[in-house]
CSV table of C-alpha atoms in Angstrom, one decimal:
chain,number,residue,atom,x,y,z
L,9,UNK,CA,0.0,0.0,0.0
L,10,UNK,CA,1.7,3.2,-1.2
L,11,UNK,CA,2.1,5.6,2.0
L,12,UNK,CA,0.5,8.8,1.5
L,13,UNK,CA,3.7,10.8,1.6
L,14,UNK,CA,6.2,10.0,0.4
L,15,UNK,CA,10.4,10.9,-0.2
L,16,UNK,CA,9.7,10.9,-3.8
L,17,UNK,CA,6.9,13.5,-3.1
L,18,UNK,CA,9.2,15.7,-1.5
L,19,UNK,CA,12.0,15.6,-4.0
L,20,UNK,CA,9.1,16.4,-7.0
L,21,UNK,CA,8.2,19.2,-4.9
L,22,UNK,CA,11.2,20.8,-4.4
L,23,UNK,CA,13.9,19.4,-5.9
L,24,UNK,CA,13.9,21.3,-8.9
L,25,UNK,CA,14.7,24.7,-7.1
L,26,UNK,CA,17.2,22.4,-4.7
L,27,UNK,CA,19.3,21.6,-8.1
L,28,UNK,CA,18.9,25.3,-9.3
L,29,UNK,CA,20.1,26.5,-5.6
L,30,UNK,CA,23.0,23.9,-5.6
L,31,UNK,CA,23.7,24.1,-9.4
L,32,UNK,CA,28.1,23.2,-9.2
L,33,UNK,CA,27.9,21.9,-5.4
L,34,UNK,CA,25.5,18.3,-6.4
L,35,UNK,CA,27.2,15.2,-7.7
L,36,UNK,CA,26.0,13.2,-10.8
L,37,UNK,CA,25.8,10.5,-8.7
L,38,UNK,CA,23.1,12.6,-5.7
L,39,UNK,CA,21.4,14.1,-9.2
L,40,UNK,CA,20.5,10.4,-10.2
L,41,UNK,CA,19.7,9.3,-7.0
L,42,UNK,CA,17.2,12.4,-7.0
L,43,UNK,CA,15.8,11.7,-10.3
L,44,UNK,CA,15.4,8.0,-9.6
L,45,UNK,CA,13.2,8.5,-6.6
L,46,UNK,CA,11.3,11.1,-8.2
L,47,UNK,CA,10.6,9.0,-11.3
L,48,UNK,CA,10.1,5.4,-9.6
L,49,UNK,CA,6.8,3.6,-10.6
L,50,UNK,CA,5.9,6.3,-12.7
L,51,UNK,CA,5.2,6.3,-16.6
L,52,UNK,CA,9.0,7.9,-17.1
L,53,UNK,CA,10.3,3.9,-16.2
L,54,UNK,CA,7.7,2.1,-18.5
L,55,UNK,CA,5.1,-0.4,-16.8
L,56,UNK,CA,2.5,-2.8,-18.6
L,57,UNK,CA,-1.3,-3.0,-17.8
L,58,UNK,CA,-2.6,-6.1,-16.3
L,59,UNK,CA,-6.1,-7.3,-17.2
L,60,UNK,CA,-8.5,-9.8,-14.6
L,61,UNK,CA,-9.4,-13.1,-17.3
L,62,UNK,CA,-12.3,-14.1,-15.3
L,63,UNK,CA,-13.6,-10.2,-14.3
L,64,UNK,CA,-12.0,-8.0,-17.0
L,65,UNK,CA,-10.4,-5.9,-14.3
L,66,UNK,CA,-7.5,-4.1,-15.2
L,67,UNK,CA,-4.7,-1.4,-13.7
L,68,UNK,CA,-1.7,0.0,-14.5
L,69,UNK,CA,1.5,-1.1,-12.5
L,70,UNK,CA,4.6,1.1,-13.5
L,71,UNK,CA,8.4,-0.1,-13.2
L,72,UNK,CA,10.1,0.9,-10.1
L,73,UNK,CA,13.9,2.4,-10.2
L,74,UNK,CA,15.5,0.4,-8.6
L,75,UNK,CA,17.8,2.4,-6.8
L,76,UNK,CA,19.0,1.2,-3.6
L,77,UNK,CA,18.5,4.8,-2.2
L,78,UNK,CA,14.9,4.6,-3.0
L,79,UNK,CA,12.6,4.1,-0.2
L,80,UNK,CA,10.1,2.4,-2.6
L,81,UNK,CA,12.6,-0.3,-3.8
L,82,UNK,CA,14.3,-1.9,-0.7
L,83,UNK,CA,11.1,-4.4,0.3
L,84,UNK,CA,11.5,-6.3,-2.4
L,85,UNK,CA,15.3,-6.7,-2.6
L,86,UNK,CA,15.4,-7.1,1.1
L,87,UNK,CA,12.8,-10.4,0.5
L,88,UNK,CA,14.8,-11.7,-2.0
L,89,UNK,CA,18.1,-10.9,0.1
L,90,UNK,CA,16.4,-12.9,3.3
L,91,UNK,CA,15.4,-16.1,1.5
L,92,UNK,CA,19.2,-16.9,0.7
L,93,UNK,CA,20.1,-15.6,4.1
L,94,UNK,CA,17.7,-18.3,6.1
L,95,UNK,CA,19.4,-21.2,4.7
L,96,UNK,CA,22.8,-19.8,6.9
L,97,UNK,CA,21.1,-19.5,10.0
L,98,UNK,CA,22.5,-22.2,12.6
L,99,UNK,CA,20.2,-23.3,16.0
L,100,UNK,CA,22.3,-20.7,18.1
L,101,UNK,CA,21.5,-17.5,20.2
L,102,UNK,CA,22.5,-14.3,17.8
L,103,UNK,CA,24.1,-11.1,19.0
L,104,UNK,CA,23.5,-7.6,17.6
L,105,UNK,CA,27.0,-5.7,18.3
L,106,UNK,CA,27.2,-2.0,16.6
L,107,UNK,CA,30.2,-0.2,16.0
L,108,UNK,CA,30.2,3.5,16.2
L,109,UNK,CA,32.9,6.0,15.1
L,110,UNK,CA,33.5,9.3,17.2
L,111,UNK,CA,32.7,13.2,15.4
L,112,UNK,CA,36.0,13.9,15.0
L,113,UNK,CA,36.4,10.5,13.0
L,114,UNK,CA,33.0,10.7,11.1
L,115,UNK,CA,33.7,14.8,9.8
L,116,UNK,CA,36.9,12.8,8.3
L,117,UNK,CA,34.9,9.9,6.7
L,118,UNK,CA,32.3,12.3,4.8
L,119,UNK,CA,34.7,13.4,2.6
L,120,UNK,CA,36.6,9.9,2.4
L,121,UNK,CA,33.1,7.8,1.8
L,122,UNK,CA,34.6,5.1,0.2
L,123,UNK,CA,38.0,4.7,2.1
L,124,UNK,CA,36.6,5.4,5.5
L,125,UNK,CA,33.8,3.3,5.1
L,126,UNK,CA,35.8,0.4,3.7
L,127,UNK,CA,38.3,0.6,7.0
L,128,UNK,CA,35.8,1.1,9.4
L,129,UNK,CA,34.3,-2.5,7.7
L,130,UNK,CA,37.6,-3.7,8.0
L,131,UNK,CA,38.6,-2.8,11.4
L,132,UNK,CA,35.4,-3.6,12.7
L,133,UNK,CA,35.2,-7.3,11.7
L,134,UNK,CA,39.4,-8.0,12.2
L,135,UNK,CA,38.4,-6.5,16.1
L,136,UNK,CA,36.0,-9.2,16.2
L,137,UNK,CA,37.6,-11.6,14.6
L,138,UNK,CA,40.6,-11.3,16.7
L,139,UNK,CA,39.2,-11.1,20.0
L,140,UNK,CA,36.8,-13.9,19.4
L,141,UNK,CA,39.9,-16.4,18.9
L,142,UNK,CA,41.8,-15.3,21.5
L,143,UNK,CA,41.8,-18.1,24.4
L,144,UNK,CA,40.9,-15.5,26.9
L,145,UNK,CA,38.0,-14.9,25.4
L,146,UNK,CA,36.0,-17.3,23.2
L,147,UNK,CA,38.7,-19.0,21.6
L,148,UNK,CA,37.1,-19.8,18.5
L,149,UNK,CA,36.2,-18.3,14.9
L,150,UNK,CA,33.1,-16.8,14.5
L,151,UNK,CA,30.7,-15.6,11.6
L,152,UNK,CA,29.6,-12.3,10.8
L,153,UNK,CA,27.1,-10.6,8.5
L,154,UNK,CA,27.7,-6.3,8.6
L,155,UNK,CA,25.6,-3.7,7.5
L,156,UNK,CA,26.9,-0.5,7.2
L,157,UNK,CA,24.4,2.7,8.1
L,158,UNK,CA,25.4,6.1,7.9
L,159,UNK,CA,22.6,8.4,10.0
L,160,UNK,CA,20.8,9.0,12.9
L,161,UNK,CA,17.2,9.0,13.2
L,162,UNK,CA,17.1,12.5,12.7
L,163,UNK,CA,19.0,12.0,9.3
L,164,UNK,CA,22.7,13.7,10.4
L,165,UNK,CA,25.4,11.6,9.2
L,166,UNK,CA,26.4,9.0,12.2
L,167,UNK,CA,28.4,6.3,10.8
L,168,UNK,CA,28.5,3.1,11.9
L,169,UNK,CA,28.7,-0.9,11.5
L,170,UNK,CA,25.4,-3.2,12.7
L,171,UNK,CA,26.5,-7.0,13.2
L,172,UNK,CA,24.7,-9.8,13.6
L,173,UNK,CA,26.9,-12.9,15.2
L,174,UNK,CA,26.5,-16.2,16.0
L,175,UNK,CA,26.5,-17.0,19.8
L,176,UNK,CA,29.5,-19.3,19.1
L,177,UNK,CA,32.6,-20.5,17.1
L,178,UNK,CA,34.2,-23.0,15.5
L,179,UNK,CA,37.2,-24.3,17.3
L,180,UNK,CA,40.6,-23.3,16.3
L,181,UNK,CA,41.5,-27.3,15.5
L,182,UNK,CA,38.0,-27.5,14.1
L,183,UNK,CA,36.9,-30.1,16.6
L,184,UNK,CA,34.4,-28.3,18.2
L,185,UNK,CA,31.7,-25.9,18.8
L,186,UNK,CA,32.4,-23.6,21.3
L,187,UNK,CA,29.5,-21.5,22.3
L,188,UNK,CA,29.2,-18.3,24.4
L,189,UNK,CA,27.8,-17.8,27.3
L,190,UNK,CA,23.8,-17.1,27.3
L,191,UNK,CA,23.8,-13.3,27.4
L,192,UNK,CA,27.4,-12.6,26.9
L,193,UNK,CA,29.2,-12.5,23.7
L,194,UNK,CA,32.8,-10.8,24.0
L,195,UNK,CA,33.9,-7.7,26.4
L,196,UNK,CA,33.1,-4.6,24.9
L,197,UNK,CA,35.7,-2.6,26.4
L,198,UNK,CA,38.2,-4.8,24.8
L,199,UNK,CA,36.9,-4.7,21.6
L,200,UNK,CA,36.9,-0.6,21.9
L,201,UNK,CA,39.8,-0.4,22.7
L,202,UNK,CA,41.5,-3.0,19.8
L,203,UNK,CA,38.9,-0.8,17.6
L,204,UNK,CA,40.1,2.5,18.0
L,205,UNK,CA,44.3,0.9,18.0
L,206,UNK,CA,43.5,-0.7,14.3
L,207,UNK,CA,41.4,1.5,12.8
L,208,UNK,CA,43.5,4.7,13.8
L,209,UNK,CA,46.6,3.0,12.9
L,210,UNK,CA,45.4,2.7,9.1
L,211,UNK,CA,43.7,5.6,9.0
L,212,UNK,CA,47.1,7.1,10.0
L,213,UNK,CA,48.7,4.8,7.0
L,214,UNK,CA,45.7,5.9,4.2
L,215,UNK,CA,47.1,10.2,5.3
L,216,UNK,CA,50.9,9.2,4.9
L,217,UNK,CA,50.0,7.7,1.6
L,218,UNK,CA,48.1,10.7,0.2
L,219,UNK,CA,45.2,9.3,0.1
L,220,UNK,CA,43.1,11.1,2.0
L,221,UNK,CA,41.1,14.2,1.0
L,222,UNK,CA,40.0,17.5,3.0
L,223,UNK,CA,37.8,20.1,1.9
L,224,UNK,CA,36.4,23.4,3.7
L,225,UNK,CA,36.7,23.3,7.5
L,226,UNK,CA,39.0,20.5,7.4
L,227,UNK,CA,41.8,21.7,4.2
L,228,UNK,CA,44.6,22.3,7.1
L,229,UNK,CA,44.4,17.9,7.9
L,230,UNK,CA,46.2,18.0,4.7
L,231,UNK,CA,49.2,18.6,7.4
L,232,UNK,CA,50.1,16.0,9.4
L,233,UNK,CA,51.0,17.6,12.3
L,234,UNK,CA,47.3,19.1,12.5
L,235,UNK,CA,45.4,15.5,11.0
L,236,UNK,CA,47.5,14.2,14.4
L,237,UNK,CA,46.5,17.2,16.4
L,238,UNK,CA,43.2,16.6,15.3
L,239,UNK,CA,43.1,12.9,15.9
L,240,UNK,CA,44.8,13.4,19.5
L,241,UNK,CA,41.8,13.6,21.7
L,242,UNK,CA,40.4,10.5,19.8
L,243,UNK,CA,43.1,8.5,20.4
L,244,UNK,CA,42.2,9.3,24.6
L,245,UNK,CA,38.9,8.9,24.3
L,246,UNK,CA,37.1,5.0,24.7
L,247,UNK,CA,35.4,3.7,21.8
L,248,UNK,CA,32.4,2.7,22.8
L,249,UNK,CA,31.1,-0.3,20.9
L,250,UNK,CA,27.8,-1.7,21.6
L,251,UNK,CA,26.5,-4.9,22.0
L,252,UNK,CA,22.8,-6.1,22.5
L,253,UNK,CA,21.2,-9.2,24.4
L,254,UNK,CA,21.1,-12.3,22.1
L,255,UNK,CA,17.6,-12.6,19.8
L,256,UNK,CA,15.5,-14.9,20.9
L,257,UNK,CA,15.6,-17.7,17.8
L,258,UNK,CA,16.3,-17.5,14.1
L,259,UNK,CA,13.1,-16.1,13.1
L,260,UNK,CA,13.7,-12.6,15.1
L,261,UNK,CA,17.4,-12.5,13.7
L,262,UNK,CA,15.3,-12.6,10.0
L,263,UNK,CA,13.1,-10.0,11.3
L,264,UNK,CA,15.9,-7.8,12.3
L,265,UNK,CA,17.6,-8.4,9.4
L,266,UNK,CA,14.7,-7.5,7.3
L,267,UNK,CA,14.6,-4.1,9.3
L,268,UNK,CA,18.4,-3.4,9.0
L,269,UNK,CA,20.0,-4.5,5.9
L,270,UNK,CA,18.0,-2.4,3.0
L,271,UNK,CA,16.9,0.2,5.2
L,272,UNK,CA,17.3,4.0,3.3
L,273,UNK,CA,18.0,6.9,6.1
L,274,UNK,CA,14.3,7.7,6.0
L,275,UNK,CA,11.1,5.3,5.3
L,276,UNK,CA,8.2,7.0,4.0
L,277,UNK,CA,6.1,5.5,7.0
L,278,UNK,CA,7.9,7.7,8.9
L,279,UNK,CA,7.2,10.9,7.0
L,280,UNK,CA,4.0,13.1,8.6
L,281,UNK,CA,3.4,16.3,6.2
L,282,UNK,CA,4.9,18.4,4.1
L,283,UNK,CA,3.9,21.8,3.6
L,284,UNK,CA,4.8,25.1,3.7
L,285,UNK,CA,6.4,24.8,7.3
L,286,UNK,CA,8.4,22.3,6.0
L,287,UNK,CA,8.9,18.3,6.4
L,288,UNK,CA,7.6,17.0,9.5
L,289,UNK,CA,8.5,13.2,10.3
L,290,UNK,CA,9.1,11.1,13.5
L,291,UNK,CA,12.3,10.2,14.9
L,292,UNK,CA,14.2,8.6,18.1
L,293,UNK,CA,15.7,10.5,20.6
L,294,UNK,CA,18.0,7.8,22.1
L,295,UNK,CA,19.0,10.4,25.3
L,296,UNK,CA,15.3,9.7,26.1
L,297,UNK,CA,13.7,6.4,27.3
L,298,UNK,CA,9.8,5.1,27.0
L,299,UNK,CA,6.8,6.9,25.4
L,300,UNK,CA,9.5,10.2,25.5
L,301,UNK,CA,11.8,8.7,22.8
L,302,UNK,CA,9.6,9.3,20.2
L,303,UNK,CA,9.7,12.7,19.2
L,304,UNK,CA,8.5,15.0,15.8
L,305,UNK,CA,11.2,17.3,13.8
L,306,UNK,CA,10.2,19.8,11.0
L,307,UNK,CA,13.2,20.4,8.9
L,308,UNK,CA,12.7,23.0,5.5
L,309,UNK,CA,12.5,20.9,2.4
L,310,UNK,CA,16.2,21.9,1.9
L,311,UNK,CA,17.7,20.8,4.9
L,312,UNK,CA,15.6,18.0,4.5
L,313,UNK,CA,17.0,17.0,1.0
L,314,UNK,CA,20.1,18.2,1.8
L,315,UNK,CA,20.2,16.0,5.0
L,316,UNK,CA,19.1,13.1,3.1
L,317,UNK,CA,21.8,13.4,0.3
L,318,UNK,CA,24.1,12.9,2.6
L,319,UNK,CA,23.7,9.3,2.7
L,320,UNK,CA,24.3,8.6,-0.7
L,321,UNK,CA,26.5,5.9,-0.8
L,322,UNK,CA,29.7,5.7,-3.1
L,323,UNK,CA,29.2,3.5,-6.4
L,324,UNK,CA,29.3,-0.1,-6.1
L,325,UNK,CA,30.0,0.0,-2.9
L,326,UNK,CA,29.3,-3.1,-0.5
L,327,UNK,CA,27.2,-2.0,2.3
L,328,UNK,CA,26.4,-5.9,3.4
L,329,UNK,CA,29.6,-7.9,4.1
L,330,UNK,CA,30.3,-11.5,5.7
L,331,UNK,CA,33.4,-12.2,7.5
L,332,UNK,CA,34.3,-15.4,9.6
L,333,UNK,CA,32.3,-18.3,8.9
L,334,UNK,CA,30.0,-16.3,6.7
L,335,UNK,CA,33.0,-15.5,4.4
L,336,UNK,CA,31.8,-15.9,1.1
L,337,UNK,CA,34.8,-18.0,-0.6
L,338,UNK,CA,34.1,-21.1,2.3
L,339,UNK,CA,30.6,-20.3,3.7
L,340,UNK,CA,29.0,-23.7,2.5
L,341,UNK,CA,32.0,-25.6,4.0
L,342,UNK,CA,32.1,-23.8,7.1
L,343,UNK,CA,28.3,-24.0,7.7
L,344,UNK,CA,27.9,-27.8,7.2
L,345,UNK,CA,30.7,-27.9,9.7
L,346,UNK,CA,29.5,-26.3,11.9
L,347,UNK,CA,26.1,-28.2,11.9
L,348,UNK,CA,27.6,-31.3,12.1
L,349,UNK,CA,29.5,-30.3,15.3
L,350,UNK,CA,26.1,-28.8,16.4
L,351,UNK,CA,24.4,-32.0,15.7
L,352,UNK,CA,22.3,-30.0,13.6
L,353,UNK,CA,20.2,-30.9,10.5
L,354,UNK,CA,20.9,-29.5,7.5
L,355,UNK,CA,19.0,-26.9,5.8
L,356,UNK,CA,15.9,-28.2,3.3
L,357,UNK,CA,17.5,-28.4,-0.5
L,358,UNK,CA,16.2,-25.7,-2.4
L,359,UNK,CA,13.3,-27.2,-5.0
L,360,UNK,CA,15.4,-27.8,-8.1
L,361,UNK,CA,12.0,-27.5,-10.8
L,362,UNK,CA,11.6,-24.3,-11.4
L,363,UNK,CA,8.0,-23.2,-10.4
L,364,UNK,CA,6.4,-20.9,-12.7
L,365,UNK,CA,6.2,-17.0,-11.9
L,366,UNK,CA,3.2,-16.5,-9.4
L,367,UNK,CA,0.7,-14.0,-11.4
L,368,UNK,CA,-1.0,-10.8,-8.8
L,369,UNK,CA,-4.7,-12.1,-7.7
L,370,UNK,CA,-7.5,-9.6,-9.5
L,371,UNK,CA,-8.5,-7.6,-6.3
L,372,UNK,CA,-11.7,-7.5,-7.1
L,373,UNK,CA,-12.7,-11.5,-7.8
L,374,UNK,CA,-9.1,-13.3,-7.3
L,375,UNK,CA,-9.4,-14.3,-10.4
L,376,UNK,CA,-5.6,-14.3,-12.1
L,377,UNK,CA,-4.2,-10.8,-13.5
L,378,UNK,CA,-2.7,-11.1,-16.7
L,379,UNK,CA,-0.2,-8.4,-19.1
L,380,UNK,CA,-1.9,-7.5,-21.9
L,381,UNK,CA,0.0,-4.5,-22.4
L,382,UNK,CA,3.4,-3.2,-21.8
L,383,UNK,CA,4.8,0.1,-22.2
L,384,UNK,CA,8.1,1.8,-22.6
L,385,UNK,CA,9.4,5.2,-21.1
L,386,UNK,CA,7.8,7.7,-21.2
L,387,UNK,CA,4.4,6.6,-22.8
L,388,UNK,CA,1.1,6.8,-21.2
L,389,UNK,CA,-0.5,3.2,-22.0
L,390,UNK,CA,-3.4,2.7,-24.1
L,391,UNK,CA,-7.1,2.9,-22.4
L,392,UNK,CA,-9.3,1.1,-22.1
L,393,UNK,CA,-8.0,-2.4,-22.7
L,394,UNK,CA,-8.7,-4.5,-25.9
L,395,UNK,CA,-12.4,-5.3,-26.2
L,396,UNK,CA,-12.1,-9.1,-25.0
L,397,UNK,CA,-11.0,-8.3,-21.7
L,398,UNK,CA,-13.1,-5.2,-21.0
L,399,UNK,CA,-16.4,-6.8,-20.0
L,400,UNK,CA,-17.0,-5.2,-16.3
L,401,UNK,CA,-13.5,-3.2,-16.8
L,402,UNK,CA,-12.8,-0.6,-14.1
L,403,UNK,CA,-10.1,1.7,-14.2
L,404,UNK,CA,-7.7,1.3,-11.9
């Protein structure tokens, strides 16, 4: 059901004036993420018209963008994302540990998307990774899937890793599964602290090779006396990373997954008006708890777009990752492994007959919808349907 605001609203609206405003200062890359949203499932992407063979019902269903920026788009790739995710899921407890990096890190990492982004990945799973198969610890090697989001509920840029971990690990012989306790995973401090030493180490290494661009506010990091003067109280400072009780079973680590992993930095759901006063939509207040968390901001329709730009995400850039057991190159391996140490059964087979693509139900008898009509870019489709299906036709 199509909310009744929308991003794409918003970005019709006033995105026009936002690109004449901002004319020099927008990427091509935030000017097709604009247009995307603000052309998805209309006729400027093409559709078909689908006809009711038993009612002669018919409607128009236009093509949707695509784009994984779109808030329109992600439900469906999210589905299809989550029905190759359940076959991994092993009969453990699951941990949601988040990863967070300070200001003075973050002002850095907007103007070094793709490097900054890629390290924090990288530092973030080796922490993990490291402390897991330390004796101490857990002593064993773990799986992780990583999303990476970049905002706060009030859309300013907060970057930061979501992961979702097996209660457990393969031994280091690969003997064994080792599990964790019931409601304790690894120590946070310690993984803050091995966080901050590795990802400040190569974010040192990324400035000594040249690497790293500044702009406005920040040209004088260029230095490195200042980009170490700057990254001095950081270096003081503890890390905090963040870890969560386990979910309770597979199916609530699918739901949370199917919350987290395609999620845009705004849903429409949570969008309340737009008019004159600006956009008005809910958000979080995480410094409040209960009923007060829940607040309402009204932002002008530029701040809002502008706000929103922000997490554009670099191109072709990976913003789900598996590390671990999850590794892509040995996944299958290292899951039947680790089901047969869990005296686990192993995951159905997937049906190898390929089932035909299920057709929409006519709303209005259930009989089956049918294309009798598609359409390119840019062209209105014909009405009303050909005469043999257009007994009882409605429009749509």
């Amino acid at each position: 059901m199509r909310a009744s605001l929308e991003v794409a609203d918003i970005f019709r609206a006033a995105g026009p004036a936002y690109r004449t405003a901002h004319a020099g200062h927008l990427s091509l890359h935030q000017l097709r993420i604009m247009s995307a949203i603000e052309h998805c499932r209309t006729a400027a992407l093409g559709g078909h018209v689908e006809a009711c063979t038993d009612c002669g019902h018919w409607r128009i269903a236009y093509n949707s963008c695509r784009n994984r920026h779109c808030p329109r788009c992600q439900g469906a790739a999210a589905r299809s994302w989550l029905e190759a995710r359940e076959a991994d899921l092993l009969p453990v407890g699951y941990f949601h540990v988040v990863f967070t990096l300070p200001a003075e890190v973050a002002a850095i990492a907007f103007h070094n998307k793709a490097l900054v982004y890629d390290l924090l990945f990288k530092a973030a799973a080796d922490t993990m990774l490291t402390i897991a198969a330390d004796p101490k610890h857990l002593g064993a090697r773990i799986g992780i899937t990583a999303v990476l989001h970049t905002w706060g509920s009030a859309l300013t840029y907060h970057p930061h890793i979501h992961m979702i971990v097996p209660g457990g690990g393969i031994s280091r012989d690969g003997t064994r599964w080792i599990s964790a306790r019931p409601a304790f995973l690894l120590p946070v401090r310690v993984l803050g602290a091995l966080f901050r030493r590795l990802f400040l180490t190569r974010l040192r290494a990324l400035h000594d090779a040249g690497k790293l661009a500044f702009f406005g506010s920040l040209t004088h990091l260029a230095e490195r006396r200042a980009f170490l003067r700057h990254l001095s109280p950081v270096r003081k400072k503890r890390w905090v990373v963040y870890a969560k009780a386990p979910f309770a079973g597979p199916e609530a680590v699918l739901a949370y997954l199917a919350r987290y992993t395609h999620r845009v930095a705004i849903s429409n759901s949570r969008l309340l008006r737009f008019d004159k006063a600006g956009v008005t939509f809910r958000y979080k207040d995480y410094r409040k708890a209960g009923a007060g968390r829940q607040q309402v901001m009204t932002l002008a329709a530029d701040e809002f777009i502008r706000r929103f730009l922000l997490h554009a995400l670099p191109r072709g850039f990976h913003r789900i990752r598996h590390y671990g057991l999850l590794a892509s190159a040995h996944r299958k391996d290292h899951l039947e492994r680790a089901r047969r140490l869990l005296s686990a059964a192993p995951p159905p087979a997937a049906d190898s007959i390929d089932e035909p693509e299920a057709r929409p139900l006519c709303p209005c008898c259930g009989g089956t919808m049918v294309i009798i009509e598609v359409f390119e870019r840019r062209y209105q489709p014909r009405a009303p349907p050909p005469p043999s299906l257009s007994s009882g036709t409605q429009a749509p």
